[in-house]
């Protein structure tokens, strides 16, 4: 029954491993339960309502993916797109958050239509195999950078953009987490990343990084979703600027999701012999439905999370991992004080180790051919320096098209990739016009 419903093969997989993988994925990405309400509250939205919307949309989208695609991926409101929602659409451009939610809802409907008509699958198929490997490597470096930044090991610097941060209790705890996680991985301890997160969380409480409030109780009733539920302003969409905004949202989500699916699937061996992600269409449909439902609840675009690779590194290979992650998002509605105790420093070890595992795909990239090597390099570097999976893929695909044309290899570029390149360039032109 588990094989039919969730793709769990008892001859190759272990339920305990899948459970620990799902819990590890949840703990690694649970920061979104705290961060998303903070960001969207800057747009004037009710923080408690957004917390509930975040947990519900993440749970529904992830559980849908578990049963539809039978893959160990998790979904939640996108970091980056939520900032675009709050700081660009609302604060900078002056739209109400109700109008911005309406744009996200329409974006979700567009996703569903693109998936039904296989347009998104064709986009994935148009990505050259060499760039698919580079996407995995780029995501590995990107996710490690996220961990280092969140713990203060790497900080902003006005002269050099980034620099080594000061050694504080937080950064030292994160460094300890990296070392202890790596040591347990070397010893082949099952659940190494999960245990690393738990050990660092306990130490964080002991040394005062995480403060237990007076009268702390791990249990609380869910916050009401009423302040944001179905609060759409569709009238604000009837202008050309908002049409462009919806297209920008579409591009950002499509390539965040595709990049994560391709990169994580490559790490977990969930690709066919042609380098295509298994059950890709179903995974994309779960993402599309998640975005639509999330907008109805009151949160920004839902997408597949790169932190899914932490669970895959623990051995998660089926929809059971995703189901466990989704269930924990539901439990978070009632145990939010407990889950929010996990500090960012506690997840740094998991993110860095996942980066180490994902960067191993670099050996499969063809660096002997400069027309293949340069786009791959741009993809990897672009993800880290732009702090966006989508931007890294876009820059990599544009450079691939141009260098193939300028070296007389234009026949190696598919029609779909020419169209994508034109759309990417159009998007960047429209961004500069804003």
Tab-separated table of C-alpha atoms in Angstrom:
chain	number	residue	atom	x	y	z
A	1	UNK	CA	0.000	0.000	0.000
A	2	UNK	CA	2.836	2.413	0.896
A	3	UNK	CA	4.521	1.698	-2.434
A	4	UNK	CA	1.333	2.434	-4.348
A	5	UNK	CA	0.462	5.578	-2.390
A	6	UNK	CA	3.873	7.052	-1.570
A	7	UNK	CA	6.453	5.172	-3.649
A	8	UNK	CA	7.945	3.435	-0.582
A	9	UNK	CA	9.835	0.292	-1.611
A	10	UNK	CA	10.372	-1.861	1.485
A	11	UNK	CA	13.149	-3.820	-0.249
A	12	UNK	CA	15.263	-0.686	-0.711
A	13	UNK	CA	13.963	1.790	1.870
A	14	UNK	CA	13.518	1.971	5.634
A	15	UNK	CA	10.551	3.593	7.397
A	16	UNK	CA	12.655	4.849	10.303
A	17	UNK	CA	15.071	6.475	7.854
A	18	UNK	CA	12.185	8.099	5.974
A	19	UNK	CA	10.722	9.410	9.251
A	20	UNK	CA	14.032	10.900	10.413
A	21	UNK	CA	14.561	12.373	6.927
A	22	UNK	CA	11.138	14.035	7.030
A	23	UNK	CA	11.728	15.426	10.517
A	24	UNK	CA	15.185	16.668	9.487
A	25	UNK	CA	13.716	18.460	6.467
A	26	UNK	CA	11.078	20.063	8.676
A	27	UNK	CA	13.552	21.233	11.313
A	28	UNK	CA	15.920	22.578	8.656
A	29	UNK	CA	13.194	24.674	7.020
A	30	UNK	CA	11.049	25.414	10.100
A	31	UNK	CA	12.615	28.883	10.268
A	32	UNK	CA	10.049	29.883	7.624
A	33	UNK	CA	7.355	29.684	10.340
A	34	UNK	CA	9.058	32.562	12.131
A	35	UNK	CA	10.554	34.481	9.210
A	36	UNK	CA	7.562	34.559	6.825
A	37	UNK	CA	5.160	36.223	9.315
A	38	UNK	CA	7.864	38.781	10.156
A	39	UNK	CA	8.420	39.683	6.507
A	40	UNK	CA	4.754	39.786	5.472
A	41	UNK	CA	3.839	41.804	8.564
A	42	UNK	CA	5.949	44.564	6.974
A	43	UNK	CA	3.226	44.683	4.309
A	44	UNK	CA	0.618	45.298	7.004
A	45	UNK	CA	-0.603	41.709	7.329
A	46	UNK	CA	-1.584	40.156	10.656
A	47	UNK	CA	1.427	38.177	11.918
A	48	UNK	CA	-0.567	35.468	13.716
A	49	UNK	CA	-2.778	34.875	10.711
A	50	UNK	CA	0.254	34.653	8.405
A	51	UNK	CA	1.848	32.091	10.760
A	52	UNK	CA	-1.233	29.878	10.420
A	53	UNK	CA	-1.374	30.439	6.651
A	54	UNK	CA	2.324	29.527	6.365
A	55	UNK	CA	1.943	26.281	8.309
A	56	UNK	CA	-1.273	25.247	6.535
A	57	UNK	CA	-0.083	26.016	2.997
A	58	UNK	CA	3.254	24.266	3.636
A	59	UNK	CA	1.496	21.194	5.029
A	60	UNK	CA	-1.075	20.942	2.231
A	61	UNK	CA	1.434	21.485	-0.592
A	62	UNK	CA	3.962	19.042	0.878
A	63	UNK	CA	1.386	16.306	1.571
A	64	UNK	CA	-0.003	16.770	-1.954
A	65	UNK	CA	3.490	16.319	-3.338
A	66	UNK	CA	3.955	13.178	-1.214
A	67	UNK	CA	0.918	11.451	-2.733
A	68	UNK	CA	1.013	12.944	-6.244
A	69	UNK	CA	4.741	12.796	-7.008
A	70	UNK	CA	5.898	10.260	-4.365
A	71	UNK	CA	9.098	12.258	-3.895
A	72	UNK	CA	10.864	13.367	-0.663
A	73	UNK	CA	10.535	17.118	-1.293
A	74	UNK	CA	8.896	19.751	0.904
A	75	UNK	CA	7.182	23.021	0.018
A	76	UNK	CA	6.569	26.311	1.810
A	77	UNK	CA	6.300	30.055	1.067
A	78	UNK	CA	9.403	31.091	-0.859
A	79	UNK	CA	12.130	33.120	0.805
A	80	UNK	CA	12.939	35.909	-1.632
A	81	UNK	CA	9.510	36.024	-3.209
A	82	UNK	CA	8.012	36.903	0.176
A	83	UNK	CA	10.468	39.812	0.360
A	84	UNK	CA	9.488	40.846	-3.193
A	85	UNK	CA	5.852	40.714	-2.052
A	86	UNK	CA	6.343	42.889	1.047
A	87	UNK	CA	9.104	45.304	0.111
A	88	UNK	CA	8.654	45.717	-3.656
A	89	UNK	CA	4.961	45.226	-4.412
A	90	UNK	CA	3.575	46.792	-1.237
A	91	UNK	CA	6.149	49.204	0.178
A	92	UNK	CA	7.943	50.360	-2.985
A	93	UNK	CA	5.151	50.179	-5.590
A	94	UNK	CA	2.302	51.111	-3.264
A	95	UNK	CA	-0.059	48.185	-3.838
A	96	UNK	CA	-2.133	46.905	-0.922
A	97	UNK	CA	-1.311	43.465	0.424
A	98	UNK	CA	-4.779	42.401	-0.736
A	99	UNK	CA	-3.805	43.292	-4.307
A	100	UNK	CA	-0.487	41.489	-3.950
A	101	UNK	CA	-2.295	38.366	-2.700
A	102	UNK	CA	-4.612	38.568	-5.717
A	103	UNK	CA	-1.535	38.620	-7.981
A	104	UNK	CA	-0.146	35.519	-6.241
A	105	UNK	CA	-3.513	33.759	-6.603
A	106	UNK	CA	-3.614	34.485	-10.370
A	107	UNK	CA	0.013	33.335	-10.603
A	108	UNK	CA	-1.042	30.018	-9.043
A	109	UNK	CA	-3.848	29.583	-11.585
A	110	UNK	CA	-1.355	30.298	-14.388
A	111	UNK	CA	0.955	27.626	-12.913
A	112	UNK	CA	-1.833	25.066	-12.905
A	113	UNK	CA	-2.615	25.762	-16.579
A	114	UNK	CA	1.076	25.643	-17.558
A	115	UNK	CA	1.415	22.296	-15.801
A	116	UNK	CA	-1.753	20.788	-17.285
A	117	UNK	CA	-0.545	21.654	-20.794
A	118	UNK	CA	2.983	20.347	-20.056
A	119	UNK	CA	4.593	23.734	-20.655
A	120	UNK	CA	6.609	23.544	-17.432
A	121	UNK	CA	7.857	20.046	-18.283
A	122	UNK	CA	8.994	21.313	-21.688
A	123	UNK	CA	10.913	24.089	-19.912
A	124	UNK	CA	12.712	21.471	-17.806
A	125	UNK	CA	13.445	19.335	-20.864
A	126	UNK	CA	14.995	22.344	-22.598
A	127	UNK	CA	17.704	22.689	-19.926
A	128	UNK	CA	20.917	21.044	-21.227
A	129	UNK	CA	22.240	18.125	-19.152
A	130	UNK	CA	25.487	19.943	-18.332
A	131	UNK	CA	23.524	22.835	-16.827
A	132	UNK	CA	21.432	20.413	-14.768
A	133	UNK	CA	24.595	19.250	-13.021
A	134	UNK	CA	25.652	22.860	-12.486
A	135	UNK	CA	22.251	23.630	-10.945
A	136	UNK	CA	22.894	20.936	-8.333
A	137	UNK	CA	26.359	22.340	-7.596
A	138	UNK	CA	25.065	25.911	-7.457
A	139	UNK	CA	22.279	24.979	-5.047
A	140	UNK	CA	24.845	23.201	-2.856
A	141	UNK	CA	26.961	26.346	-2.600
A	142	UNK	CA	23.861	28.516	-2.189
A	143	UNK	CA	22.379	26.491	0.655
A	144	UNK	CA	25.727	26.408	2.470
A	145	UNK	CA	25.980	30.188	2.073
A	146	UNK	CA	22.472	30.561	3.553
A	147	UNK	CA	23.553	28.592	6.605
A	148	UNK	CA	26.754	30.582	7.073
A	149	UNK	CA	24.889	33.881	6.685
A	150	UNK	CA	22.050	32.981	9.036
A	151	UNK	CA	24.483	32.107	11.805
A	152	UNK	CA	26.671	35.198	11.426
A	153	UNK	CA	29.757	33.289	10.246
A	154	UNK	CA	29.517	35.341	7.044
A	155	UNK	CA	28.315	38.940	7.375
A	156	UNK	CA	27.732	41.964	5.140
A	157	UNK	CA	30.619	44.348	4.611
A	158	UNK	CA	30.322	47.783	2.917
A	159	UNK	CA	33.781	47.501	1.340
A	160	UNK	CA	33.842	43.859	0.232
A	161	UNK	CA	30.091	43.000	0.297
A	162	UNK	CA	30.729	39.930	2.474
A	163	UNK	CA	33.295	39.119	5.152
A	164	UNK	CA	34.039	36.735	7.999
A	165	UNK	CA	31.868	37.702	10.945
A	166	UNK	CA	32.956	38.093	14.569
A	167	UNK	CA	33.217	35.007	16.744
A	168	UNK	CA	30.123	35.146	18.918
A	169	UNK	CA	28.199	32.511	20.852
A	170	UNK	CA	25.910	32.118	17.849
A	171	UNK	CA	28.642	31.664	15.234
A	172	UNK	CA	30.690	29.379	17.498
A	173	UNK	CA	27.610	27.199	18.067
A	174	UNK	CA	27.116	27.037	14.293
A	175	UNK	CA	30.760	26.047	13.742
A	176	UNK	CA	30.396	23.344	16.392
A	177	UNK	CA	27.253	22.165	14.589
A	178	UNK	CA	29.140	21.864	11.295
A	179	UNK	CA	31.938	19.845	12.906
A	180	UNK	CA	29.705	17.532	14.962
A	181	UNK	CA	27.418	16.908	11.964
A	182	UNK	CA	30.390	16.094	9.736
A	183	UNK	CA	31.852	13.775	12.387
A	184	UNK	CA	28.570	11.881	12.734
A	185	UNK	CA	28.247	11.646	8.932
A	186	UNK	CA	31.793	10.211	8.778
A	187	UNK	CA	30.795	7.624	11.372
A	188	UNK	CA	27.730	6.850	9.186
A	189	UNK	CA	25.325	7.547	12.041
A	190	UNK	CA	21.751	7.454	10.735
A	191	UNK	CA	20.048	10.760	11.457
A	192	UNK	CA	23.348	12.637	11.802
A	193	UNK	CA	21.959	15.951	10.551
A	194	UNK	CA	18.862	15.655	12.757
A	195	UNK	CA	20.962	14.866	15.828
A	196	UNK	CA	23.222	17.810	15.013
A	197	UNK	CA	20.228	20.162	14.957
A	198	UNK	CA	18.900	18.786	18.252
A	199	UNK	CA	22.274	18.946	20.046
A	200	UNK	CA	22.821	22.552	18.955
A	201	UNK	CA	19.282	23.541	19.965
A	202	UNK	CA	19.797	22.176	23.494
A	203	UNK	CA	23.203	23.860	23.771
A	204	UNK	CA	21.624	27.094	22.492
A	205	UNK	CA	19.112	27.035	25.350
A	206	UNK	CA	21.851	26.265	27.909
A	207	UNK	CA	24.190	29.089	26.829
A	208	UNK	CA	21.407	31.627	26.396
A	209	UNK	CA	21.162	31.930	22.611
A	210	UNK	CA	17.532	30.875	22.861
A	211	UNK	CA	15.617	32.322	25.803
A	212	UNK	CA	12.800	30.333	27.341
A	213	UNK	CA	10.064	32.861	28.192
A	214	UNK	CA	8.522	32.882	31.662
A	215	UNK	CA	5.744	30.328	31.925
A	216	UNK	CA	6.908	28.660	28.730
A	217	UNK	CA	4.468	26.099	27.365
A	218	UNK	CA	5.221	24.068	24.223
A	219	UNK	CA	1.513	23.904	23.337
A	220	UNK	CA	-0.674	26.726	22.005
A	221	UNK	CA	-3.895	26.987	20.029
A	222	UNK	CA	-3.564	27.986	16.347
A	223	UNK	CA	-3.928	31.674	15.521
A	224	UNK	CA	-7.061	32.664	13.570
A	225	UNK	CA	-6.666	32.814	9.803
A	226	UNK	CA	-9.630	35.157	9.362
A	227	UNK	CA	-7.628	38.424	8.959
A	228	UNK	CA	-6.031	37.194	5.699
A	229	UNK	CA	-8.334	34.439	4.410
A	230	UNK	CA	-9.631	35.175	0.860
A	231	UNK	CA	-8.738	38.871	1.200
A	232	UNK	CA	-8.253	39.542	-2.525
A	233	UNK	CA	-8.388	42.841	-4.404
A	234	UNK	CA	-8.741	41.776	-8.040
A	235	UNK	CA	-9.574	45.302	-9.267
A	236	UNK	CA	-5.952	46.328	-8.711
A	237	UNK	CA	-4.844	43.742	-11.307
A	238	UNK	CA	-6.444	45.595	-14.213
A	239	UNK	CA	-3.344	47.431	-15.407
A	240	UNK	CA	-0.235	46.648	-17.452
A	241	UNK	CA	2.159	47.013	-14.503
A	242	UNK	CA	0.373	44.282	-12.571
A	243	UNK	CA	0.425	41.998	-15.624
A	244	UNK	CA	4.202	42.335	-15.731
A	245	UNK	CA	4.358	41.708	-11.974
A	246	UNK	CA	2.410	38.455	-12.383
A	247	UNK	CA	4.805	37.377	-15.158
A	248	UNK	CA	7.783	38.178	-12.901
A	249	UNK	CA	6.224	36.071	-10.123
A	250	UNK	CA	5.696	33.250	-12.623
A	251	UNK	CA	9.341	33.334	-13.711
A	252	UNK	CA	10.675	33.493	-10.154
A	253	UNK	CA	8.599	30.550	-8.969
A	254	UNK	CA	9.042	28.350	-12.035
A	255	UNK	CA	12.811	28.478	-11.920
A	256	UNK	CA	13.111	28.305	-8.145
A	257	UNK	CA	11.011	25.124	-8.250
A	258	UNK	CA	12.671	23.606	-11.305
A	259	UNK	CA	16.139	24.368	-9.961
A	260	UNK	CA	15.403	22.762	-6.614
A	261	UNK	CA	13.751	19.685	-8.136
A	262	UNK	CA	16.576	19.097	-10.599
A	263	UNK	CA	19.329	19.719	-8.045
A	264	UNK	CA	17.804	17.643	-5.258
A	265	UNK	CA	16.786	14.812	-7.595
A	266	UNK	CA	20.345	14.623	-8.931
A	267	UNK	CA	21.654	14.280	-5.374
A	268	UNK	CA	19.157	11.557	-4.452
A	269	UNK	CA	19.371	9.519	-7.650
A	270	UNK	CA	15.762	10.316	-8.590
A	271	UNK	CA	16.395	10.909	-12.290
A	272	UNK	CA	15.954	8.625	-15.269
A	273	UNK	CA	18.781	7.732	-17.669
A	274	UNK	CA	18.114	10.907	-19.684
A	275	UNK	CA	18.552	13.157	-16.655
A	276	UNK	CA	14.837	13.870	-16.207
A	277	UNK	CA	13.305	14.128	-12.730
A	278	UNK	CA	10.901	11.292	-11.966
A	279	UNK	CA	7.242	12.370	-11.597
A	280	UNK	CA	8.175	15.952	-12.485
A	281	UNK	CA	4.701	16.909	-13.729
A	282	UNK	CA	3.029	15.773	-10.512
A	283	UNK	CA	5.589	17.656	-8.413
A	284	UNK	CA	4.990	20.821	-10.419
A	285	UNK	CA	1.223	20.446	-10.044
A	286	UNK	CA	1.555	20.127	-6.258
A	287	UNK	CA	3.595	23.331	-6.301
A	288	UNK	CA	0.980	25.118	-8.414
A	289	UNK	CA	-1.883	24.064	-6.155
A	290	UNK	CA	0.168	25.020	-3.092
A	291	UNK	CA	0.660	28.552	-4.429
A	292	UNK	CA	-3.064	28.956	-5.155
A	293	UNK	CA	-4.167	27.581	-1.781
A	294	UNK	CA	-1.482	29.599	0.016
A	295	UNK	CA	-2.733	32.834	-1.532
A	296	UNK	CA	-6.266	31.989	-0.400
A	297	UNK	CA	-5.036	31.440	3.163
A	298	UNK	CA	-2.968	34.624	3.124
A	299	UNK	CA	0.667	34.020	2.232
A	300	UNK	CA	3.012	34.627	-0.685
A	301	UNK	CA	4.093	32.126	-3.366
A	302	UNK	CA	4.676	28.527	-2.233
A	303	UNK	CA	7.604	26.721	-3.831
A	304	UNK	CA	9.740	23.583	-3.430
A	305	UNK	CA	12.373	24.113	-0.741
A	306	UNK	CA	16.066	23.585	-1.246
A	307	UNK	CA	16.222	22.428	2.398
A	308	UNK	CA	14.575	19.204	1.159
A	309	UNK	CA	18.124	18.119	0.367
A	310	UNK	CA	18.807	17.802	4.114
A	311	UNK	CA	16.217	15.028	4.318
A	312	UNK	CA	17.521	13.420	1.138
A	313	UNK	CA	21.008	13.439	2.680
A	314	UNK	CA	19.526	11.503	5.622
A	315	UNK	CA	18.298	8.822	3.208
A	316	UNK	CA	14.781	10.031	2.368
A	317	UNK	CA	13.784	8.655	-1.029
A	318	UNK	CA	9.985	8.436	-1.118
A	319	UNK	CA	6.801	10.349	-0.462
A	320	UNK	CA	6.883	9.076	3.129
A	321	UNK	CA	9.580	11.682	3.859
A	322	UNK	CA	7.388	14.452	2.438
A	323	UNK	CA	4.326	13.156	4.297
A	324	UNK	CA	6.210	13.260	7.617
A	325	UNK	CA	7.380	16.812	6.890
A	326	UNK	CA	3.821	17.882	6.039
A	327	UNK	CA	2.435	16.336	9.229
A	328	UNK	CA	4.991	18.226	11.307
A	329	UNK	CA	3.867	21.480	9.672
A	330	UNK	CA	0.336	20.644	10.851
A	331	UNK	CA	1.615	19.855	14.352
A	332	UNK	CA	3.450	23.174	14.348
A	333	UNK	CA	0.052	24.875	14.493
A	334	UNK	CA	-0.306	23.525	18.042
A	335	UNK	CA	3.363	23.409	19.085
A	336	UNK	CA	4.651	26.637	17.599
A	337	UNK	CA	6.512	27.749	20.784
A	338	UNK	CA	8.478	24.487	20.760
A	339	UNK	CA	9.389	24.495	17.082
A	340	UNK	CA	10.366	28.157	17.153
A	341	UNK	CA	13.011	27.351	19.784
A	342	UNK	CA	15.309	25.977	17.046
A	343	UNK	CA	17.789	28.819	16.334
A	344	UNK	CA	19.278	29.491	12.916
A	345	UNK	CA	22.704	28.452	14.221
A	346	UNK	CA	21.379	24.943	14.933
A	347	UNK	CA	20.579	24.312	11.255
A	348	UNK	CA	23.870	25.661	9.875
A	349	UNK	CA	25.622	22.293	10.187
A	350	UNK	CA	22.902	20.544	8.180
A	351	UNK	CA	22.942	23.190	5.445
A	352	UNK	CA	26.730	23.165	5.060
A	353	UNK	CA	26.951	19.350	4.990
A	354	UNK	CA	24.191	19.249	2.370
A	355	UNK	CA	26.244	21.754	0.364
A	356	UNK	CA	29.239	19.410	0.539
A	357	UNK	CA	27.129	16.500	-0.731
A	358	UNK	CA	25.533	18.457	-3.582
A	359	UNK	CA	28.756	19.999	-4.893
A	360	UNK	CA	30.034	16.523	-5.758
A	361	UNK	CA	28.064	16.770	-9.022
A	362	UNK	CA	30.787	19.163	-10.230
A	363	UNK	CA	32.761	16.120	-11.420
A	364	UNK	CA	30.070	15.432	-14.036
A	365	UNK	CA	30.291	18.896	-15.636
A	366	UNK	CA	32.173	19.060	-18.942
A	367	UNK	CA	34.804	21.734	-18.299
A	368	UNK	CA	36.864	20.776	-21.362
A	369	UNK	CA	34.406	22.524	-23.709
A	370	UNK	CA	34.334	26.269	-22.971
A	371	UNK	CA	30.872	26.618	-24.556
A	372	UNK	CA	29.629	24.207	-21.866
A	373	UNK	CA	31.924	25.257	-19.031
A	374	UNK	CA	31.175	28.993	-19.037
A	375	UNK	CA	27.356	28.687	-18.758
A	376	UNK	CA	27.801	26.078	-16.009
A	377	UNK	CA	30.158	28.375	-14.113
A	378	UNK	CA	27.803	31.348	-14.520
A	379	UNK	CA	24.892	29.249	-13.228
A	380	UNK	CA	26.815	28.215	-10.108
A	381	UNK	CA	28.267	31.635	-9.377
A	382	UNK	CA	25.023	33.425	-10.241
A	383	UNK	CA	22.991	31.534	-7.636
A	384	UNK	CA	25.339	32.523	-4.833
A	385	UNK	CA	26.048	36.117	-5.839
A	386	UNK	CA	22.440	37.018	-6.684
A	387	UNK	CA	21.110	35.018	-3.711
A	388	UNK	CA	18.590	33.390	-6.037
A	389	UNK	CA	18.295	29.964	-7.642
A	390	UNK	CA	16.044	31.427	-10.339
A	391	UNK	CA	18.498	34.191	-11.301
A	392	UNK	CA	21.389	31.725	-11.502
A	393	UNK	CA	19.427	29.487	-13.878
A	394	UNK	CA	18.296	32.443	-15.986
A	395	UNK	CA	21.837	33.818	-16.374
A	396	UNK	CA	23.192	30.345	-17.124
A	397	UNK	CA	20.597	29.646	-19.840
A	398	UNK	CA	21.067	33.062	-21.475
A	399	UNK	CA	24.851	32.622	-21.580
A	400	UNK	CA	24.445	29.064	-22.934
A	401	UNK	CA	22.294	30.276	-25.825
A	402	UNK	CA	24.582	33.155	-26.746
A	403	UNK	CA	27.845	31.230	-26.600
A	404	UNK	CA	26.406	28.397	-28.694
A	405	UNK	CA	25.252	30.919	-31.302
A	406	UNK	CA	28.586	32.780	-31.354
A	407	UNK	CA	30.531	29.513	-31.744
A	408	UNK	CA	28.366	28.330	-34.629
A	409	UNK	CA	26.626	25.635	-32.577
A	410	UNK	CA	23.206	27.225	-32.827
A	411	UNK	CA	21.622	23.910	-33.866
A	412	UNK	CA	22.399	22.526	-30.388
A	413	UNK	CA	20.028	25.076	-28.859
A	414	UNK	CA	16.408	23.933	-28.815
A	415	UNK	CA	13.539	26.138	-29.960
A	416	UNK	CA	12.222	26.107	-26.391
A	417	UNK	CA	15.549	27.412	-25.099
A	418	UNK	CA	15.580	30.231	-27.681
A	419	UNK	CA	12.095	31.213	-26.500
A	420	UNK	CA	13.154	31.044	-22.844
A	421	UNK	CA	16.202	33.195	-23.532
A	422	UNK	CA	14.062	35.829	-25.239
A	423	UNK	CA	11.608	35.815	-22.323
A	424	UNK	CA	14.427	36.144	-19.790
A	425	UNK	CA	15.871	39.120	-21.653
A	426	UNK	CA	12.401	40.670	-21.878
A	427	UNK	CA	11.971	40.187	-18.137
A	428	UNK	CA	15.282	41.928	-17.341
A	429	UNK	CA	14.383	44.783	-19.682
A	430	UNK	CA	10.992	45.165	-17.982
A	431	UNK	CA	12.671	45.081	-14.543
A	432	UNK	CA	14.933	47.982	-15.521
A	433	UNK	CA	11.941	49.941	-16.792
A	434	UNK	CA	10.428	49.695	-13.295
